[in-house]
Coordinates of C-alpha atoms in Angstrom, one line a residue:
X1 CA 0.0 0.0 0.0
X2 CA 3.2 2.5 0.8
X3 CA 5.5 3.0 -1.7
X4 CA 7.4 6.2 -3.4
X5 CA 5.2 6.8 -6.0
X6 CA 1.9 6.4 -4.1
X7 CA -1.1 9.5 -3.7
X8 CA -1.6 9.3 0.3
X9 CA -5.5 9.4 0.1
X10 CA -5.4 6.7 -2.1
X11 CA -3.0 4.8 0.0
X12 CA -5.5 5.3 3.3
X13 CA -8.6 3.9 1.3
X14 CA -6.8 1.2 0.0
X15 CA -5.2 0.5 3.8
X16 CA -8.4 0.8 4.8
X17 CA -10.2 -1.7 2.5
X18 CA -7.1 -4.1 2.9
X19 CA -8.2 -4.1 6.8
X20 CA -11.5 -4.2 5.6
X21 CA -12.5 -1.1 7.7
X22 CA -14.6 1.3 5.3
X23 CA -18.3 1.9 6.2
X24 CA -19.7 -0.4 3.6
X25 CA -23.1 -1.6 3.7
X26 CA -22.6 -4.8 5.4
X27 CA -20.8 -3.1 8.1
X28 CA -22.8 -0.7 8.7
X29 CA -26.1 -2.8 9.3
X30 CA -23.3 -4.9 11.1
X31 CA -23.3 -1.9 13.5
X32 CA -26.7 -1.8 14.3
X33 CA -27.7 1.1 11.5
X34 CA -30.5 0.7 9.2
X35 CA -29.6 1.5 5.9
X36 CA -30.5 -0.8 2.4
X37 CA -28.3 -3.1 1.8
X38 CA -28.1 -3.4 -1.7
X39 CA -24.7 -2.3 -4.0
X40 CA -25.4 1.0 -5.4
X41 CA -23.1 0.4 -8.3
X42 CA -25.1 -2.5 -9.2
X43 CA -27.8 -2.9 -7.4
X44 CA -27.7 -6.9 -6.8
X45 CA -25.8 -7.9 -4.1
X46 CA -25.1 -7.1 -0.2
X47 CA -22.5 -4.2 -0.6
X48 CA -19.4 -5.5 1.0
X49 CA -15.8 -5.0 0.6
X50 CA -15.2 -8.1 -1.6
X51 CA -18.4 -7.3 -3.2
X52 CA -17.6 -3.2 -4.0
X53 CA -13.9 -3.8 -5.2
X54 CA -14.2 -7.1 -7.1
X55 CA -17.5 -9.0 -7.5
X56 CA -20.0 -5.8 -8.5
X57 CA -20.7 -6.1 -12.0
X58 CA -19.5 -2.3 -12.9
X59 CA -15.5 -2.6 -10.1
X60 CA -15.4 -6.5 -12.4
X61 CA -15.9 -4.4 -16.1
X62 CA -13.7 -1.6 -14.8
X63 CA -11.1 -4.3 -13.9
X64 CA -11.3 -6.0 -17.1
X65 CA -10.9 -2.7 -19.1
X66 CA -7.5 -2.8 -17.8
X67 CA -6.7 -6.5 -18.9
X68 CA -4.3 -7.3 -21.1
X69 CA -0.8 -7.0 -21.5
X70 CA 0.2 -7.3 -17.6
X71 CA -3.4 -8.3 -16.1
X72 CA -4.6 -11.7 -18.2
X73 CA -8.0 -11.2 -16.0
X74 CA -10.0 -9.4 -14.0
X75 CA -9.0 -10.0 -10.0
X76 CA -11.2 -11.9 -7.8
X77 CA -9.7 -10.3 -4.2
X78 CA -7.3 -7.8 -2.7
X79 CA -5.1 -11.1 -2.2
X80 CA -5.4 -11.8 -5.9
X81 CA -4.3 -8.2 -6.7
X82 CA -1.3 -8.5 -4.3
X83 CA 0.0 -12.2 -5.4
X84 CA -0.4 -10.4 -8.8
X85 CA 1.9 -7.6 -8.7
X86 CA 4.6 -9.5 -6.5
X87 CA 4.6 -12.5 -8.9
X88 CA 5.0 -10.3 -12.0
X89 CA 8.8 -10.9 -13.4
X90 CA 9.0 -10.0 -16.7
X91 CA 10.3 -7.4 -18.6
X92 CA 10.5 -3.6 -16.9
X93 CA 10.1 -5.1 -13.5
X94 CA 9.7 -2.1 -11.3
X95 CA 7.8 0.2 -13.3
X96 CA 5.5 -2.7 -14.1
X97 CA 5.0 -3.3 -10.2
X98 CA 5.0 0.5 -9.6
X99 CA 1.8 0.9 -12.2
X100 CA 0.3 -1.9 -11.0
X101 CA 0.1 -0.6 -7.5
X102 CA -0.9 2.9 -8.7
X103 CA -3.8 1.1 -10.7
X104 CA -4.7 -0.9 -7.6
X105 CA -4.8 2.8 -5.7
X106 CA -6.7 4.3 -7.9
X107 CA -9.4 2.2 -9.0
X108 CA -9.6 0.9 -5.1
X109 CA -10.3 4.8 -4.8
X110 CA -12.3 5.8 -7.8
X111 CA -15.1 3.0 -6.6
X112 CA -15.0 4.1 -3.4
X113 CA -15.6 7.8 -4.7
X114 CA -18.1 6.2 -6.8
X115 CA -20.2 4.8 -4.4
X116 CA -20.5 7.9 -2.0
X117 CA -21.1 9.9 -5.6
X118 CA -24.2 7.8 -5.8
X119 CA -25.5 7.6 -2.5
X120 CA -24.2 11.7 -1.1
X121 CA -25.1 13.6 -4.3
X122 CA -27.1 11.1 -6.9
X123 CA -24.2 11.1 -9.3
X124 CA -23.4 8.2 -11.3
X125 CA -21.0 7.5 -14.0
X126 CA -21.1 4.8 -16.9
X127 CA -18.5 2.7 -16.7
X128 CA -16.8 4.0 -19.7
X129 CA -16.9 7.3 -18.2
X130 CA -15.5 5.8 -15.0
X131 CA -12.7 4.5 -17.3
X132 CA -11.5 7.2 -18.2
X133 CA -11.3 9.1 -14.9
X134 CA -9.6 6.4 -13.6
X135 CA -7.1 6.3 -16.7
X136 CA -6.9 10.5 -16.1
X137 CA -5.7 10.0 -12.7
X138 CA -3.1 7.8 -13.9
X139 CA -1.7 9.5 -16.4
X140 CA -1.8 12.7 -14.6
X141 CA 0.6 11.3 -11.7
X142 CA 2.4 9.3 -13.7
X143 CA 3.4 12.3 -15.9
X144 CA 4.0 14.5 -12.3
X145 CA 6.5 11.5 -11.6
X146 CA 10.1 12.8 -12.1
X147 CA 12.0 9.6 -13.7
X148 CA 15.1 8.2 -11.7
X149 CA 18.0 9.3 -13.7
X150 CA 19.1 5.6 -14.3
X151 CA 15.9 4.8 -15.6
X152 CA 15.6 3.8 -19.5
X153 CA 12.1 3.5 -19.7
X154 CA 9.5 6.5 -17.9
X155 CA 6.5 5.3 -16.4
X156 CA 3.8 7.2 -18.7
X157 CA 5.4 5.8 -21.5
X158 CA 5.3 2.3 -20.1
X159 CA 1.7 2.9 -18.8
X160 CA 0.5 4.1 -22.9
X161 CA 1.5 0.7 -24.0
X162 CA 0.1 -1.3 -20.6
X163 CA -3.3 0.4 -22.2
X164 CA -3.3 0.6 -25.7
X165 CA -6.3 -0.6 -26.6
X166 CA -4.9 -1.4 -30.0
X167 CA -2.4 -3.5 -29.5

């Protein structure tokens, strides 16, 4: 959840979801509050932390818009995510891992946003829309990242390719 390149609000709600301690639904009625328990990002299932990040039909196609060259398939968990990017040993190690956290981050984040959109001010993206905030964000601190003078390859360069839809 900590590293160098990391956005610190994006690193509590991911520590957070990691201990599983954001107010989801299922907590929340856990606690004794009455509140509906349905996802409000799809509308199907108990909202929980497993449910919000992974399972929900719109966190699972946001997931999969970012398969391909480094993620073969949507993850099913925060474990999954984890053994993921510390498994990865191919080519552009670091930066590989470094994105792949950032990504974690910020769509961990974005959902999270998301949700409170929905329920706090009856916003709601598509998720196409959602996409591309999340690919935004990523690009915009990737590109406020100041390379390490011994590195050959920049990370926004290295995250174009990891999304090129045409390739």
């Amino acid at each position: 959840v900590w590293f160098r390149e990391e956005v610190p609000r994006y690193s509590f709600i991911t520590w957070l979801s990691f201990l599983g301690r954001l107010p989801t639904k299922d907590r929340l009625i856990f606690w004794g509050l009455a509140v509906p328990d349905r996802c409000v990002l799809c509308s199907s299932h108990l909202e929980s932390h497993q449910h919000l990040f992974f399972e929900c039909l719109f966190a699972a196609s946001i997931w999969s818009m970012f398969c391909g060259r480094f993620i073969t398939s949507p993850p099913s968990d925060l474990s999954s995510v984890v053994l993921m990017i510390t498994r990865y040993n191919g080519l552009y190690l670091s930066q590989v891992k470094t994105i792949m956290k950032l990504l974690l981050q910020v769509i961990v984040y974005s959902l999270w946003r998301e949700r409170n959109a929905r329920i706090f001010r009856d916003v709601a993206h598509q998720p196409v829309a959602f996409f591309r905030i999340v690919d935004r964000i990523m690009r915009d601190r990737l590109l406020s990242l100041s390379p390490a003078p011994d590195q050959a390859h920049y990370l926004l360069e290295l995250y174009f390719w990891f999304v090129d839809p045409f390739s």
